[in-house]
XYZ file of C-alpha atoms in Angstrom:
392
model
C -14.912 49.333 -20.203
C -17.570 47.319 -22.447
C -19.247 44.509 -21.031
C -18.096 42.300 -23.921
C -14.761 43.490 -23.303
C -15.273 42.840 -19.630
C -16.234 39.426 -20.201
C -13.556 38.609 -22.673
C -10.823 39.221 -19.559
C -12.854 37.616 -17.325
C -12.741 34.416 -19.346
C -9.155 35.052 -19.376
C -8.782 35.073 -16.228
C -10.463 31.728 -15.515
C -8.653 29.698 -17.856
C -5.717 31.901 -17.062
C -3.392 28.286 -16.654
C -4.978 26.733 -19.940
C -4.403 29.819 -22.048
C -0.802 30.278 -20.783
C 0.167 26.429 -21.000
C -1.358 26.530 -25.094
C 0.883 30.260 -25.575
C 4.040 28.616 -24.478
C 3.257 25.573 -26.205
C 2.546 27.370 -29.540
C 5.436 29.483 -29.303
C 7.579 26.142 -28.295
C 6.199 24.526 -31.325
C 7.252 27.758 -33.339
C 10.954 28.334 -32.463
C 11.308 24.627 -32.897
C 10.442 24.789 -36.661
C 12.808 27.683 -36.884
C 15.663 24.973 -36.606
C 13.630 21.860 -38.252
C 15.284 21.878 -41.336
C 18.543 22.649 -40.459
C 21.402 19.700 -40.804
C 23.881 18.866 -38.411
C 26.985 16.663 -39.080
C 25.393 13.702 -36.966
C 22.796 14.135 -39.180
C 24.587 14.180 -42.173
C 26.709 11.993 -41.520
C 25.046 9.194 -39.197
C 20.922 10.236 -39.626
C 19.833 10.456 -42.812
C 23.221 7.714 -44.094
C 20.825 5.003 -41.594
C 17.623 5.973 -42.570
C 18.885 6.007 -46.177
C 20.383 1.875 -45.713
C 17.420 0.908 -43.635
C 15.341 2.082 -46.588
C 16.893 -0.196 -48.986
C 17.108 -2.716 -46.644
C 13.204 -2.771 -46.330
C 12.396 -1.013 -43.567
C 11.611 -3.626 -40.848
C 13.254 -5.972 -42.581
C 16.555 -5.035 -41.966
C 16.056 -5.118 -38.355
C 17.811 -8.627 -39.000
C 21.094 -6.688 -38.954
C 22.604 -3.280 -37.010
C 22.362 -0.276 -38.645
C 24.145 2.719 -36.969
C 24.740 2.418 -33.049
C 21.520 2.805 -31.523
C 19.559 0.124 -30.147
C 17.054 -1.595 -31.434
C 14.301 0.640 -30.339
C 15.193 3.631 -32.528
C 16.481 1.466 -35.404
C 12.114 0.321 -35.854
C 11.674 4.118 -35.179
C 13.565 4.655 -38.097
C 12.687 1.557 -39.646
C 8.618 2.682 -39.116
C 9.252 6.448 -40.872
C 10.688 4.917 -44.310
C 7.489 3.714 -44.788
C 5.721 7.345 -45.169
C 8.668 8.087 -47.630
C 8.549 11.604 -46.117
C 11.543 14.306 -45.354
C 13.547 12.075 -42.468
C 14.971 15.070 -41.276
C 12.024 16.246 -40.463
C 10.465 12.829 -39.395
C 13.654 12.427 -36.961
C 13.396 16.008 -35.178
C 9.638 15.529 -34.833
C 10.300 12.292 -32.606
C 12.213 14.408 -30.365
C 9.947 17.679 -30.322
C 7.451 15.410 -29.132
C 9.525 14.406 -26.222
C 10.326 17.653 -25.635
C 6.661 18.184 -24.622
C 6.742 14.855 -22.720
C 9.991 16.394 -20.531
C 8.490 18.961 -20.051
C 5.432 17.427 -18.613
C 7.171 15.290 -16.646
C 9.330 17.703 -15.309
C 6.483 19.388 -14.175
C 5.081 16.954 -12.484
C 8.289 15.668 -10.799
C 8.623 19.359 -9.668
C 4.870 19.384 -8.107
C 5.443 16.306 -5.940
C 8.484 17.416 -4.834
C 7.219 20.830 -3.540
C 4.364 18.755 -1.977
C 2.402 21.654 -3.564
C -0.417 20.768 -5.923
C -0.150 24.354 -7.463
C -0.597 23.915 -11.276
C 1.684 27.128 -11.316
C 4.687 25.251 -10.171
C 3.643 22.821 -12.854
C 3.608 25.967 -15.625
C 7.233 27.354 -14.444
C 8.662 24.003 -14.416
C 7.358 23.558 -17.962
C 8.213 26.514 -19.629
C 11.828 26.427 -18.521
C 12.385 23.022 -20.116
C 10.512 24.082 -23.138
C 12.526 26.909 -23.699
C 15.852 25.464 -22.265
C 18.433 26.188 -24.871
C 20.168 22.943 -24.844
C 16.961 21.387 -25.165
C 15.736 23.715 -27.950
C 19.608 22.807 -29.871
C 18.957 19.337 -28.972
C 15.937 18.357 -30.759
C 15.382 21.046 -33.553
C 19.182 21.791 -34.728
C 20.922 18.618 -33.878
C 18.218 16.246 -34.496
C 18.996 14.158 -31.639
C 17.091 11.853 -29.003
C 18.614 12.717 -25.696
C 14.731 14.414 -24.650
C 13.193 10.778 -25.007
C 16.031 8.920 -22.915
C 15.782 11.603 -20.199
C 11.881 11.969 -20.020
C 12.238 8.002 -18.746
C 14.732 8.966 -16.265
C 12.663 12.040 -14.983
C 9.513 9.659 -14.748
C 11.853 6.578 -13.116
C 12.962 9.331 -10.339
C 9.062 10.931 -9.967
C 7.950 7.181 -9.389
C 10.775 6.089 -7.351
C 10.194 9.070 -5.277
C 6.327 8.585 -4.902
C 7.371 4.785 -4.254
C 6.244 3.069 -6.683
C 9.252 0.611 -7.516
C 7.534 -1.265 -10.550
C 6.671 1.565 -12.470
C 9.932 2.854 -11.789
C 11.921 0.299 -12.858
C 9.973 -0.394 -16.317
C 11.074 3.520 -16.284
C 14.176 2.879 -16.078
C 14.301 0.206 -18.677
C 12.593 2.054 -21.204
C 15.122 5.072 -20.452
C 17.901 2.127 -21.611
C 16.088 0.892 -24.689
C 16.480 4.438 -25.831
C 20.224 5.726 -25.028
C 22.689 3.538 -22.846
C 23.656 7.494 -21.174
C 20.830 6.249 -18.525
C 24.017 4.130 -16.611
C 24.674 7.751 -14.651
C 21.279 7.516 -12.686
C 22.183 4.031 -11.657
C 24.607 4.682 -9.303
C 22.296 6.966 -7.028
C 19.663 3.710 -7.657
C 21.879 1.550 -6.406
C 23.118 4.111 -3.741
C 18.921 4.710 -2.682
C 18.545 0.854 -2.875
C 20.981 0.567 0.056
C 20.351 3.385 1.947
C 16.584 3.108 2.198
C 16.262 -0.446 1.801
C 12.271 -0.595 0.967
C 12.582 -2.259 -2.276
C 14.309 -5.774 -3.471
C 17.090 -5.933 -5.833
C 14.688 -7.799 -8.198
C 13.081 -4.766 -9.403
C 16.761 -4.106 -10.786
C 15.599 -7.374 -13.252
C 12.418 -6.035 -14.306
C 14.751 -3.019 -15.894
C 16.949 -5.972 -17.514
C 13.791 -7.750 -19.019
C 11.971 -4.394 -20.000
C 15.193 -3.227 -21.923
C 15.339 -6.700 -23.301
C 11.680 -7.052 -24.437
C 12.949 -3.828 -26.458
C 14.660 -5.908 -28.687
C 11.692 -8.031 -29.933
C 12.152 -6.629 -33.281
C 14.834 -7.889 -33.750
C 14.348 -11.351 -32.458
C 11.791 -11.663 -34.975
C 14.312 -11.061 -37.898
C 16.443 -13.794 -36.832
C 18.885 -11.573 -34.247
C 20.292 -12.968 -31.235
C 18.639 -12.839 -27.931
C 21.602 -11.219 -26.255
C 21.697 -8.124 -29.344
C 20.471 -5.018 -27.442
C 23.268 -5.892 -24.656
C 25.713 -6.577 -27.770
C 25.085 -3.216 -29.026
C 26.053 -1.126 -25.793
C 29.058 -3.254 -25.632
C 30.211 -2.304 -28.725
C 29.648 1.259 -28.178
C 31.583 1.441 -24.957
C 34.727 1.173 -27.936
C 33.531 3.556 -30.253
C 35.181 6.828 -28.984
C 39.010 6.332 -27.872
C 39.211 9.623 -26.366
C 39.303 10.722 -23.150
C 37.081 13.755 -23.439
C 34.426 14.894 -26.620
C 33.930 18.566 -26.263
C 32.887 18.233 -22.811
C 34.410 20.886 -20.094
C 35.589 17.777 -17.990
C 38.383 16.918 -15.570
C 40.580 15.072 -18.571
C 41.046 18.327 -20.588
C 43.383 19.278 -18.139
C 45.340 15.771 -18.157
C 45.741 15.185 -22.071
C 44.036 13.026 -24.365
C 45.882 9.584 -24.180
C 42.987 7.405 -23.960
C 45.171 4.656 -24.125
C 46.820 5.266 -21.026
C 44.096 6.839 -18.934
C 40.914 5.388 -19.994
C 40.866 2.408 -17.250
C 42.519 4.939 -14.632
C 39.114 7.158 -15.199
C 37.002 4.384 -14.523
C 38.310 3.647 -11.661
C 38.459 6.682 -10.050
C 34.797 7.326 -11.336
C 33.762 4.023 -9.598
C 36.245 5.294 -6.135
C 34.193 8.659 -6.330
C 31.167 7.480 -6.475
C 31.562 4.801 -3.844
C 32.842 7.709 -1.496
C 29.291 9.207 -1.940
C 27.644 6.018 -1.323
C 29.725 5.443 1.855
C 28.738 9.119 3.208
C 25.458 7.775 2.148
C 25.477 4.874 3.859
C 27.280 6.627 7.337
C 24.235 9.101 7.443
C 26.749 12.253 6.146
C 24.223 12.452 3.304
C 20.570 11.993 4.081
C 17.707 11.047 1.406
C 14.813 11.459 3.609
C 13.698 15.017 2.215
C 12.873 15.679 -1.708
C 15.512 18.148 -1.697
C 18.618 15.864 -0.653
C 17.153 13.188 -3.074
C 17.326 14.933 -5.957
C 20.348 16.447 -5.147
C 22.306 13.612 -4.506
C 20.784 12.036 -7.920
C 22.414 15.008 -9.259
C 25.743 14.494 -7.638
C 26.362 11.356 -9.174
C 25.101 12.057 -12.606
C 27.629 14.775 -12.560
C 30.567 12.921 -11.039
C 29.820 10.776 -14.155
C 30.423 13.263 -16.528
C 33.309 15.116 -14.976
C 35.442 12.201 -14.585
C 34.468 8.902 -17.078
C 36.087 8.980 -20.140
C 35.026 9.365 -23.796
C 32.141 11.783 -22.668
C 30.483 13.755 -25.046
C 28.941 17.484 -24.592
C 24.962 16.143 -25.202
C 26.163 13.893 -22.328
C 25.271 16.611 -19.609
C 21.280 16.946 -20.983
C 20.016 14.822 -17.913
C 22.383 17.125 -15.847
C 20.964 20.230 -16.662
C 17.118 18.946 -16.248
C 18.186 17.838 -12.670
C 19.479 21.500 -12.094
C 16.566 23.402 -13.208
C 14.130 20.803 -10.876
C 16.663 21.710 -7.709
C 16.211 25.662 -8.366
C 12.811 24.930 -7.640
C 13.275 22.998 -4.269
C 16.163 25.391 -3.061
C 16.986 28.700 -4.997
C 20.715 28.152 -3.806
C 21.215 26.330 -6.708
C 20.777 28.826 -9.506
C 24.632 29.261 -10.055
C 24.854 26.132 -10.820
C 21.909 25.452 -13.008
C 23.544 28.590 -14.607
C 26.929 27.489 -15.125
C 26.133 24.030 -16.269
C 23.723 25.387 -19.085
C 25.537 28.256 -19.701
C 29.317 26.435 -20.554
C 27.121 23.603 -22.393
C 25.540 26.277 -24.820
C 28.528 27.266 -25.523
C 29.613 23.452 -26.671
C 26.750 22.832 -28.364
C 26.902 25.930 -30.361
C 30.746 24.822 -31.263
C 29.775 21.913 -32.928
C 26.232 22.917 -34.092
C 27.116 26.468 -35.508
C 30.898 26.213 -35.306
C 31.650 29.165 -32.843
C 34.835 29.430 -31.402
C 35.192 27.328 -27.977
C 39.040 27.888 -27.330
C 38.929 28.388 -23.929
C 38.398 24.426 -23.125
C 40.654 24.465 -20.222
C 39.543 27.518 -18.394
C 35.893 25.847 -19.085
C 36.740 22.815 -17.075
C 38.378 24.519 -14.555
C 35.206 26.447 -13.592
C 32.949 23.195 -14.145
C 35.036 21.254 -11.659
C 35.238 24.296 -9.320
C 31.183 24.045 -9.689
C 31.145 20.466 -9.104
C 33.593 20.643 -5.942
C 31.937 23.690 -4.571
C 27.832 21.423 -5.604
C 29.364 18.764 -3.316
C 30.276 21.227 -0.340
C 26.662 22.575 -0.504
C 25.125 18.822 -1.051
C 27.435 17.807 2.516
C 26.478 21.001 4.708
C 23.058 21.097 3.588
C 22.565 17.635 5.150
C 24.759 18.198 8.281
C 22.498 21.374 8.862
C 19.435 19.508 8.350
C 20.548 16.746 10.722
C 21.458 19.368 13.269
C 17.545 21.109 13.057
C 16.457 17.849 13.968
C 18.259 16.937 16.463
C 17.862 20.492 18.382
C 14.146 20.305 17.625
């Protein structure tokens, strides 16, 4: 071997972690453009139509009025990009791509203090996976959508919350809600940790209200109400009458009248989750380890899904991030990580790409056979942690 050539793989192998993080970025950054031009309905038809009025509008100034259903966060996003009178397809996917990288990250991260290991190749794993997650790859580069930013605040309000530190968490959490009201399904683990562990007040809860409402300065400025950005998620709890929007969830095996079922799904949502709370709350479900926190975040995010109404397929992002961060803490739960991303590639690719999804049914039967069998393992595993204690 040549000493240059000997010296060229020794550098290597000293910035081994560097030169592997800047490959997978690269390569990240690469099959993302693959998909950066492509144009999805909601882009067609929602995107570029918004971009298009806020344009004419001029740009900030039509912050005075709502424009599509996001808050009022994304509509100065958008309202910020007409100004560079670029490609907003591009200029919408490129917001997201760069939360990509921020999930990522903070995935990472979340996954390091969990392990209680401050090995930087956790950190690497952790990253790549996101990176290269499928539904994350559709999410941002094909469909053009924001769920990466949302969930990137919810990963950093569970990291914080974990490490306890409450403020930081909470102006987490509020950002996470200026961005996409889907952040309600980590409140009800909040609320259930709040309870349970009792180390923080219920004013924290407030600083989330008044970060989410400082979100909405914007629009204060142009003459909008102060109580707009609440306005807004009320309104969109009435957009979609339907009890279930290509999602594998528990009403595809009832029928679709919203009409009649809607308020009966809330209810038992509410009764489930308030079942986990009380096992919470009687010590059947313990929070004291990284592994039962995150897993009982996970339990309620996906109670969420499987049985509220008018739930869409991109719904279940946040779901799959919390799956891939438990496969690290407990390699138990690969077959569901697997299932959950597996049956929601197959939805996204239905509406993305338009391959056949027939088998909606059968789909929701094995999601709720997941779920059920998630909440066996989420029970026992506690019980059997209670029980090493005790003996030792």
């Amino acid at each position: 071997m040549f000493k240059t050539e000997q010296k060229l793989l020794e550098i290597i192998n000293k910035y081994k972690n560097i030169l592997f993080l800047f490959v997978i970025s690269v390569l990240g950054l690469v099959i993302r453009l693959q998909g950066i031009h492509f144009i999805s309905y909601d882009m067609s038809h929602f995107l570029i139509p918004w971009y298009n009025t806020i344009a004419e509008k001029g740009g900030f100034h039509s912050l005075k009025g709502q424009v599509g259903d996001y808050n009022i966060l994304y509509q100065t996003f958008v309202a910020s990009i007409t100004y560079l009178h670029k490609n907003c397809v591009v200029l919408y996917k490129l917001l997201s791509i760069f939360f990509d990288y921020a999930l990522a990250i903070s995935t990472g991260a979340f996954c390091m203090k969990l392990s209680k290991k401050k090995d930087f190749f956790v950190f690497s794993v952790a990253y790549s996976i996101i990176l290269f997650l499928p539904t994350v790859l559709f999410d941002s580069s094909y469909w053009g959508q924001c769920d990466s930013i949302y969930t990137t605040f919810v990963i950093l309000t569970l990291l914080f919350m974990f490490d306890e530190r409450y403020m930081l968490s909470f102006i987490m959490l509020g950002i996470a809600f200026s961005f996409k009201f889907q952040t309600i399904f980590i409140v009800p683990f909040i609320v259930c940790y709040y309870i349970c562990k009792k180390q923080f007040s219920i004013l924290y809860f407030f600083v989330s209200v008044a970060v989410f409402w400082i979100s909405g300065i914007p629009a204060y400025l142009n003459g909008r109400s102060l109580l707009t950005p609440f306005k807004i998620y009320s309104s969109q709890t009435e957009t979609y009458q339907s009890m279930s929007l290509n999602i594998p969830n528990f009403w595809n095996l009832t029928g679709g009248d919203y009409k009649s079922l809607h308020t009966f799904a809330i209810v038992l949502t509410i009764a489930l989750c308030g079942i986990g709370l009380y096992f919470a709350m009687s010590d059947k479900l313990k929070l004291e380890n990284a592994l039962s926190y995150v897993s009982t975040a996970t339990w309620f995010v996906w109670t969420c899904l499987l049985f509220l109404p008018a739930m869409h397929e991109r719904y279940t992002y946040l779901l799959d991030i919390l799956l891939v961060v438990l496969v690290f803490l407990d390699n138990k739960y690969l077959k569901y990580a697997v299932v959950s991303v597996m049956l929601n590639i197959m939805t996204y690719c239905h509406f993305l790409f338009g391959t056949p999804f027939t088998l909606i049914q059968w789909c929701s039967i094995a999601y709720i056979i997941s779920w059920s069998h998630f909440t066996y393992t989420l029970i026992t595993t506690s019980n059997n942690n209670d029980l090493m204690t005790s003996n030792e």
